[in-house]
PDB file of C-alpha atoms in Angstrom:
ATOM      1  CA  ALA A 162     -16.691  -5.731   0.175  1.00 75.00           C
ATOM      2  CA  GLN A 163     -13.405  -7.535  -0.131  1.00 83.00           C
ATOM      3  CA  SER A 164     -10.887  -8.149   2.663  1.00 90.00           C
ATOM      4  CA  VAL A 165      -7.648  -9.962   3.423  1.00 94.00           C
ATOM      5  CA  THR A 166      -6.430 -11.598   6.609  1.00 95.00           C
ATOM      6  CA  GLN A 167      -2.753 -12.090   7.250  1.00 96.00           C
ATOM      7  CA  LEU A 168      -2.118 -14.738   9.870  1.00 92.00           C
ATOM      8  CA  GLY A 169       0.805 -13.885  12.105  1.00 91.00           C
ATOM      9  CA  SER A 170       1.833 -10.278  12.608  1.00 93.00           C
ATOM     10  CA  HIS A 171       5.409 -11.427  13.242  1.00 96.00           C
ATOM     11  CA  VAL A 172       7.251 -14.326  11.619  1.00 97.00           C
ATOM     12  CA  SER A 173      10.848 -15.291  12.356  1.00 97.00           C
ATOM     13  CA  VAL A 174      12.849 -17.726  10.263  1.00 97.00           C
ATOM     14  CA  SER A 175      16.492 -18.716  10.184  1.00 97.00           C
ATOM     15  CA  GLU A 176      18.655 -17.655   7.291  1.00 97.00           C
ATOM     16  CA  GLY A 177      18.386 -20.320   4.607  1.00 97.00           C
ATOM     17  CA  ALA A 178      15.061 -21.665   5.884  1.00 98.00           C
ATOM     18  CA  LEU A 179      11.706 -21.632   4.096  1.00 98.00           C
ATOM     19  CA  VAL A 180       9.676 -18.446   4.309  1.00 98.00           C
ATOM     20  CA  LEU A 181       5.883 -18.855   4.458  1.00 98.00           C
ATOM     21  CA  LEU A 182       3.649 -15.828   4.956  1.00 98.00           C
ATOM     22  CA  ARG A 183      -0.065 -16.515   5.032  1.00 98.00           C
ATOM     23  CA  CYS A 184      -2.848 -14.542   3.389  1.00 97.00           C
ATOM     24  CA  ASN A 185      -6.525 -15.434   3.099  1.00 97.00           C
ATOM     25  CA  TYR A 186      -8.935 -13.292   1.144  1.00 95.00           C
ATOM     26  CA  SER A 187     -12.627 -12.682   0.985  1.00 91.00           C
ATOM     27  CA  SER A 188     -14.222 -11.474  -2.214  1.00 83.00           C
ATOM     28  CA  SER A 189     -17.644 -11.984  -3.774  1.00 78.00           C
ATOM     29  CA  VAL A 190     -16.186 -11.828  -7.293  1.00 82.00           C
ATOM     30  CA  PRO A 191     -12.877 -13.018  -8.783  1.00 83.00           C
ATOM     31  CA  PRO A 192     -10.141 -11.100  -7.014  1.00 88.00           C
ATOM     32  CA  TYR A 193      -6.883  -9.550  -8.038  1.00 91.00           C
ATOM     33  CA  LEU A 194      -4.321 -10.268  -5.322  1.00 94.00           C
ATOM     34  CA  PHE A 195      -1.022  -8.588  -4.559  1.00 95.00           C
ATOM     35  CA  TRP A 196       1.922  -8.936  -2.224  1.00 97.00           C
ATOM     36  CA  TYR A 197       3.854  -5.788  -1.416  1.00 97.00           C
ATOM     37  CA  VAL A 198       7.042  -5.438   0.637  1.00 97.00           C
ATOM     38  CA  GLN A 199       8.033  -2.452   2.771  1.00 96.00           C
ATOM     39  CA  TYR A 200      11.631  -2.088   3.861  1.00 94.00           C
ATOM     40  CA  PRO A 201      12.341   0.127   6.885  1.00 90.00           C
ATOM     41  CA  ASN A 202      11.623   3.809   6.264  1.00 87.00           C
ATOM     42  CA  GLN A 203      10.597   3.199   2.661  1.00 90.00           C
ATOM     43  CA  GLY A 204       7.442   3.039   0.613  1.00 91.00           C
ATOM     44  CA  LEU A 205       5.839  -0.200  -0.537  1.00 94.00           C
ATOM     45  CA  GLN A 206       6.971  -2.021  -3.642  1.00 94.00           C
ATOM     46  CA  LEU A 207       5.291  -4.837  -5.518  1.00 95.00           C
ATOM     47  CA  LEU A 208       6.603  -8.373  -5.022  1.00 97.00           C
ATOM     48  CA  LEU A 209       4.057 -10.139  -7.220  1.00 96.00           C
ATOM     49  CA  LYS A 210       0.432 -10.126  -8.312  1.00 94.00           C
ATOM     50  CA  TYR A 211      -2.316 -12.509  -9.393  1.00 93.00           C
ATOM     51  CA  THR A 212      -4.735 -11.300 -12.041  1.00 88.00           C
ATOM     52  CA  SER A 213      -6.543 -14.495 -13.064  1.00 80.00           C
ATOM     53  CA  ALA A 214      -3.860 -15.950 -15.306  1.00 79.00           C
ATOM     54  CA  ALA A 215      -1.519 -18.634 -13.913  1.00 87.00           C
ATOM     55  CA  THR A 216      -2.335 -19.638 -10.344  1.00 91.00           C
ATOM     56  CA  LEU A 217       1.352 -19.928  -9.392  1.00 95.00           C
ATOM     57  CA  VAL A 218       2.836 -16.478  -9.588  1.00 95.00           C
ATOM     58  CA  LYS A 219       6.551 -15.754  -9.464  1.00 96.00           C
ATOM     59  CA  GLY A 220       7.805 -12.435  -8.203  1.00 95.00           C
ATOM     60  CA  ILE A 221      11.006 -10.585  -7.505  1.00 95.00           C
ATOM     61  CA  ASN A 222      13.746 -11.704  -5.123  1.00 94.00           C
ATOM     62  CA  GLY A 223      12.821 -15.395  -5.397  1.00 96.00           C
ATOM     63  CA  PHE A 224       9.324 -15.058  -3.923  1.00 97.00           C
ATOM     64  CA  GLU A 225       6.282 -16.833  -5.285  1.00 97.00           C
ATOM     65  CA  ALA A 226       2.640 -17.241  -4.308  1.00 97.00           C
ATOM     66  CA  GLU A 227      -0.080 -19.671  -5.272  1.00 96.00           C
ATOM     67  CA  PHE A 228      -3.714 -18.677  -5.713  1.00 95.00           C
ATOM     68  CA  LYS A 229      -5.962 -21.381  -4.264  1.00 95.00           C
ATOM     69  CA  LYS A 230      -9.613 -20.594  -4.862  1.00 92.00           C
ATOM     70  CA  SER A 231     -10.880 -23.570  -2.840  1.00 92.00           C
ATOM     71  CA  GLU A 232      -8.944 -22.351   0.208  1.00 94.00           C
ATOM     72  CA  THR A 233      -9.360 -18.614  -0.563  1.00 94.00           C
ATOM     73  CA  SER A 234      -5.629 -18.293   0.032  1.00 96.00           C
ATOM     74  CA  PHE A 235      -2.669 -16.550  -1.544  1.00 97.00           C
ATOM     75  CA  HIS A 236       0.289 -17.521   0.637  1.00 98.00           C
ATOM     76  CA  LEU A 237       3.749 -16.118  -0.069  1.00 98.00           C
ATOM     77  CA  THR A 238       6.769 -18.418  -0.052  1.00 98.00           C
ATOM     78  CA  LYS A 239      10.488 -18.332  -0.617  1.00 98.00           C
ATOM     79  CA  PRO A 240      12.595 -21.511  -0.432  1.00 97.00           C
ATOM     80  CA  SER A 241      15.599 -19.991   1.300  1.00 97.00           C
ATOM     81  CA  ALA A 242      15.495 -16.849   3.425  1.00 97.00           C
ATOM     82  CA  HIS A 243      18.155 -14.200   3.102  1.00 97.00           C
ATOM     83  CA  MET A 244      19.023 -11.498   5.606  1.00 97.00           C
ATOM     84  CA  SER A 245      17.894  -8.875   3.104  1.00 96.00           C
ATOM     85  CA  ASP A 246      14.345 -10.299   3.206  1.00 97.00           C
ATOM     86  CA  ALA A 247      13.749  -8.752   6.632  1.00 97.00           C
ATOM     87  CA  ALA A 248      10.864  -6.342   6.055  1.00 97.00           C
ATOM     88  CA  GLU A 249       7.115  -5.828   6.452  1.00 97.00           C
ATOM     89  CA  TYR A 250       4.960  -7.746   3.972  1.00 98.00           C
ATOM     90  CA  PHE A 251       1.450  -6.774   2.963  1.00 97.00           C
ATOM     91  CA  CYS A 252      -1.152  -8.827   1.145  1.00 97.00           C
ATOM     92  CA  ALA A 253      -3.785  -6.815  -0.727  1.00 95.00           C
ATOM     93  CA  VAL A 254      -6.956  -7.504  -2.718  1.00 92.00           C
ATOM     94  CA  THR A 255      -9.113  -5.689  -5.186  1.00 89.00           C
ATOM     95  CA  ARG A 256     -12.022  -6.923  -7.217  1.00 82.00           C
ATOM     96  CA  SER A 257     -11.427  -7.520 -10.889  1.00 70.00           C
ATOM     97  CA  ASN A 258     -13.711  -5.878 -13.422  1.00 63.00           C
ATOM     98  CA  PHE A 259     -14.866  -3.158 -11.064  1.00 60.00           C
ATOM     99  CA  GLY A 260     -14.152   0.357 -12.177  1.00 61.00           C
ATOM    100  CA  ASN A 261     -13.383   2.263  -9.025  1.00 67.00           C
ATOM    101  CA  GLU A 262     -12.738  -0.494  -6.530  1.00 75.00           C
ATOM    102  CA  LYS A 263     -10.069   0.308  -3.957  1.00 84.00           C
ATOM    103  CA  LEU A 264      -7.114  -1.859  -3.007  1.00 88.00           C
ATOM    104  CA  THR A 265      -7.605  -3.266   0.498  1.00 91.00           C
ATOM    105  CA  PHE A 266      -4.487  -4.157   2.457  1.00 94.00           C
ATOM    106  CA  GLY A 267      -3.995  -6.704   5.194  1.00 95.00           C
ATOM    107  CA  THR A 268      -2.508  -5.714   8.509  1.00 95.00           C
ATOM    108  CA  GLY A 269       0.991  -6.779   7.500  1.00 96.00           C
ATOM    109  CA  THR A 270       3.488  -9.422   8.631  1.00 97.00           C
ATOM    110  CA  ARG A 271       6.884  -8.431   9.926  1.00 97.00           C
ATOM    111  CA  LEU A 272       9.491 -10.936   8.768  1.00 97.00           C
ATOM    112  CA  THR A 273      12.628 -11.282  10.877  1.00 97.00           C
ATOM    113  CA  ILE A 274      15.585 -13.341   9.666  1.00 97.00           C
ATOM    114  CA  ILE A 275      17.717 -15.026  12.310  1.00 97.00           C
ATOM    115  CA  PRO A 276      21.408 -15.296  11.351  1.00 95.00           C
TER     116      PRO A 276
ATOM    117  CA  ASP B 136      14.570   9.080 -12.469  1.00 65.00           C
ATOM    118  CA  THR B 137      11.042   7.879 -13.066  1.00 63.00           C
ATOM    119  CA  ALA B 138       9.288   7.648  -9.723  1.00 92.00           C
ATOM    120  CA  VAL B 139       6.710   8.883  -7.303  1.00 96.00           C
ATOM    121  CA  SER B 140       8.138  11.663  -5.175  1.00 96.00           C
ATOM    122  CA  GLN B 141       6.756  13.351  -2.082  1.00 96.00           C
ATOM    123  CA  THR B 142       7.745  16.477  -0.205  1.00 95.00           C
ATOM    124  CA  PRO B 143       8.526  16.967   2.551  1.00 96.00           C
ATOM    125  CA  LYS B 144       9.885  13.685   3.901  1.00 95.00           C
ATOM    126  CA  TYR B 145       9.436  14.787   7.501  1.00 96.00           C
ATOM    127  CA  LEU B 146       6.933  17.282   8.867  1.00 97.00           C
ATOM    128  CA  VAL B 147       6.805  18.291  12.529  1.00 97.00           C
ATOM    129  CA  THR B 148       4.168  20.811  13.518  1.00 97.00           C
ATOM    130  CA  GLN B 149       1.949  22.019  16.334  1.00 97.00           C
ATOM    131  CA  MET B 150      -1.673  21.110  16.883  1.00 97.00           C
ATOM    132  CA  GLY B 151      -4.047  23.455  15.115  1.00 97.00           C
ATOM    133  CA  ASN B 152      -1.693  24.307  12.259  1.00 97.00           C
ATOM    134  CA  ASP B 153      -2.438  23.796   8.550  1.00 97.00           C
ATOM    135  CA  LYS B 154       0.032  21.878   6.409  1.00 97.00           C
ATOM    136  CA  SER B 155       0.367  20.475   2.895  1.00 97.00           C
ATOM    137  CA  ILE B 156       2.131  17.466   1.439  1.00 98.00           C
ATOM    138  CA  LYS B 157       2.979  17.393  -2.255  1.00 97.00           C
ATOM    139  CA  CYS B 158       3.153  14.391  -4.551  1.00 97.00           C
ATOM    140  CA  GLU B 159       4.354  14.104  -8.123  1.00 97.00           C
ATOM    141  CA  GLN B 160       4.621  11.117 -10.443  1.00 97.00           C
ATOM    142  CA  ASN B 161       6.385  11.047 -13.781  1.00 96.00           C
ATOM    143  CA  LEU B 162       5.246   7.547 -14.733  1.00 95.00           C
ATOM    144  CA  GLY B 163       2.422   8.800 -16.935  1.00 94.00           C
ATOM    145  CA  HIS B 164      -0.183   7.092 -14.752  1.00 94.00           C
ATOM    146  CA  ASP B 165      -3.833   8.093 -14.744  1.00 91.00           C
ATOM    147  CA  THR B 166      -4.615   7.218 -11.123  1.00 92.00           C
ATOM    148  CA  MET B 167      -3.111   8.603  -7.921  1.00 95.00           C
ATOM    149  CA  TYR B 168      -3.770   7.824  -4.264  1.00 95.00           C
ATOM    150  CA  TRP B 169      -3.168   8.981  -0.718  1.00 96.00           C
ATOM    151  CA  TYR B 170      -2.744   6.399   2.028  1.00 96.00           C
ATOM    152  CA  LYS B 171      -2.287   6.789   5.773  1.00 96.00           C
ATOM    153  CA  GLN B 172      -0.094   4.320   7.665  1.00 95.00           C
ATOM    154  CA  ASP B 173      -0.480   4.399  11.422  1.00 93.00           C
ATOM    155  CA  SER B 174       2.028   3.438  14.098  1.00 91.00           C
ATOM    156  CA  LYS B 175       0.981  -0.224  13.861  1.00 89.00           C
ATOM    157  CA  LYS B 176       1.769  -0.202  10.143  1.00 90.00           C
ATOM    158  CA  PHE B 177      -1.911  -0.443   9.186  1.00 91.00           C
ATOM    159  CA  LEU B 178      -2.327   1.040   5.710  1.00 93.00           C
ATOM    160  CA  LYS B 179      -5.606   2.651   4.749  1.00 91.00           C
ATOM    161  CA  ILE B 180      -6.603   4.437   1.588  1.00 92.00           C
ATOM    162  CA  MET B 181      -7.818   7.999   1.992  1.00 94.00           C
ATOM    163  CA  PHE B 182      -8.397   9.288  -1.523  1.00 92.00           C
ATOM    164  CA  SER B 183      -7.959   8.317  -5.134  1.00 91.00           C
ATOM    165  CA  TYR B 184      -8.010  10.480  -8.252  1.00 90.00           C
ATOM    166  CA  ASN B 185      -8.314   9.346 -11.835  1.00 88.00           C
ATOM    167  CA  ASN B 186      -7.409  11.928 -14.455  1.00 85.00           C
ATOM    168  CA  LYS B 187      -7.861  14.715 -11.892  1.00 83.00           C
ATOM    169  CA  GLU B 188     -11.294  13.431 -10.880  1.00 87.00           C
ATOM    170  CA  LEU B 189     -11.938  12.224  -7.317  1.00 88.00           C
ATOM    171  CA  ILE B 190     -13.075   8.590  -7.486  1.00 86.00           C
ATOM    172  CA  ILE B 191     -12.471   7.286  -3.977  1.00 85.00           C
ATOM    173  CA  ASN B 192     -13.131   9.289  -0.851  1.00 85.00           C
ATOM    174  CA  GLU B 193     -12.974   7.153   2.251  1.00 85.00           C
ATOM    175  CA  THR B 194     -14.338   8.193   5.600  1.00 78.00           C
ATOM    176  CA  VAL B 195     -11.798  10.903   6.222  1.00 87.00           C
ATOM    177  CA  PRO B 196     -12.386  14.087   8.260  1.00 90.00           C
ATOM    178  CA  ASN B 197     -13.113  17.031   5.994  1.00 91.00           C
ATOM    179  CA  ARG B 198     -10.032  18.717   7.461  1.00 95.00           C
ATOM    180  CA  PHE B 199      -8.224  16.655   4.809  1.00 95.00           C
ATOM    181  CA  SER B 200      -8.571  18.030   1.302  1.00 94.00           C
ATOM    182  CA  PRO B 201      -6.821  16.566  -1.733  1.00 94.00           C
ATOM    183  CA  LYS B 202      -6.126  18.626  -4.825  1.00 93.00           C
ATOM    184  CA  SER B 203      -5.047  17.402  -8.225  1.00 92.00           C
ATOM    185  CA  PRO B 204      -3.933  20.321 -10.406  1.00 91.00           C
ATOM    186  CA  ASP B 205      -2.986  17.923 -13.201  1.00 91.00           C
ATOM    187  CA  LYS B 206      -2.661  14.210 -13.827  1.00 91.00           C
ATOM    188  CA  ALA B 207       0.896  14.093 -12.483  1.00 94.00           C
ATOM    189  CA  HIS B 208       0.271  15.823  -9.171  1.00 95.00           C
ATOM    190  CA  LEU B 209      -1.857  15.055  -6.140  1.00 95.00           C
ATOM    191  CA  ASN B 210      -1.427  17.221  -3.077  1.00 96.00           C
ATOM    192  CA  LEU B 211      -2.881  16.762   0.377  1.00 97.00           C
ATOM    193  CA  HIS B 212      -3.812  19.714   2.540  1.00 97.00           C
ATOM    194  CA  ILE B 213      -4.650  19.228   6.203  1.00 96.00           C
ATOM    195  CA  ASN B 214      -6.363  21.900   8.270  1.00 96.00           C
ATOM    196  CA  SER B 215      -6.392  22.224  12.054  1.00 97.00           C
ATOM    197  CA  LEU B 216      -3.988  19.381  12.674  1.00 97.00           C
ATOM    198  CA  GLU B 217      -4.719  17.032  15.570  1.00 96.00           C
ATOM    199  CA  LEU B 218      -2.503  14.644  17.538  1.00 96.00           C
ATOM    200  CA  GLY B 219      -4.231  11.685  15.872  1.00 94.00           C
ATOM    201  CA  ASP B 220      -3.106  12.868  12.459  1.00 96.00           C
ATOM    202  CA  SER B 221       0.448  11.789  13.297  1.00 97.00           C
ATOM    203  CA  ALA B 222       1.286   9.017  10.832  1.00 96.00           C
ATOM    204  CA  VAL B 223       3.189   8.290   7.661  1.00 97.00           C
ATOM    205  CA  TYR B 224       1.343   9.440   4.543  1.00 97.00           C
ATOM    206  CA  PHE B 225       2.067   7.675   1.279  1.00 97.00           C
ATOM    207  CA  CYS B 226       1.268   8.823  -2.203  1.00 97.00           C
ATOM    208  CA  ALA B 227       0.965   6.188  -4.927  1.00 96.00           C
ATOM    209  CA  SER B 228       0.084   5.972  -8.593  1.00 95.00           C
ATOM    210  CA  SER B 229      -0.998   3.310 -11.075  1.00 93.00           C
ATOM    211  CA  PRO B 230      -2.056   3.107 -14.735  1.00 90.00           C
ATOM    212  CA  LYS B 231      -5.548   2.147 -13.579  1.00 83.00           C
ATOM    213  CA  ILE B 232      -7.042   1.171 -10.258  1.00 78.00           C
ATOM    214  CA  THR B 233      -6.590  -2.602 -10.597  1.00 79.00           C
ATOM    215  CA  ASP B 234      -2.972  -2.272 -11.699  1.00 86.00           C
ATOM    216  CA  THR B 235       0.220  -2.343  -9.666  1.00 90.00           C
ATOM    217  CA  GLN B 236       0.550   0.739  -7.492  1.00 93.00           C
ATOM    218  CA  TYR B 237       3.862   2.547  -7.233  1.00 95.00           C
ATOM    219  CA  PHE B 238       4.472   4.180  -3.874  1.00 95.00           C
ATOM    220  CA  GLY B 239       6.357   7.267  -2.901  1.00 96.00           C
ATOM    221  CA  PRO B 240       8.838   7.233  -0.002  1.00 94.00           C
ATOM    222  CA  GLY B 241       6.316   8.585   2.485  1.00 95.00           C
ATOM    223  CA  THR B 242       5.956  11.720   4.583  1.00 97.00           C
ATOM    224  CA  ARG B 243       6.248  11.243   8.327  1.00 96.00           C
ATOM    225  CA  LEU B 244       3.916  13.758   9.975  1.00 97.00           C
ATOM    226  CA  THR B 245       4.335  14.405  13.689  1.00 97.00           C
ATOM    227  CA  VAL B 246       1.815  16.640  15.425  1.00 97.00           C
ATOM    228  CA  LEU B 247       2.924  17.975  18.819  1.00 96.00           C
TER     229      LEU B 247
END
């Protein structure tokens, strides 16, 4: 079975500073990887996804993530944090080429932006 | 608006009652899901339907019964509600299971 581990349940950064949210995955076959964001009292929305094309994936709101097979990582970054980035971020994995494989979410990282 | 919608948004009820949550998507997707998010924000899949057929059924008490009357709707019925059922329930849909999932706004269930 596949799984993801998000290191750091809470991350605080200053406005304008680099955002780095860590995600490591485990999968016996090539994975599809996703980052979702959840703003307070809302559902999740997709930030970006990796589906075996380019290893550097650009998403919405200036976020990007790099798939590193050798490190089994898919860390999320943004060069300059904005107050509106404060939210809960979830990394998720599913196995490519499997018909009914579920999407498995990490435990989430709460991002706080310090003015 | 094209979206995934859920009703009700809030549901407060007594232990032992039976309740339903409705979900509709007008995105034309084939696959729909129910997730449970607990108080620590942990998100776990409960069920998934593809073209009205149940394809994922996680270890969920049989008090929970999903129903998909058509491809655009997936409802969740819960019998004999317990305190531990208090959570936020999210419906989602996607073209197929490995695609991006689109989430509804959630239903916050509180069991007293």
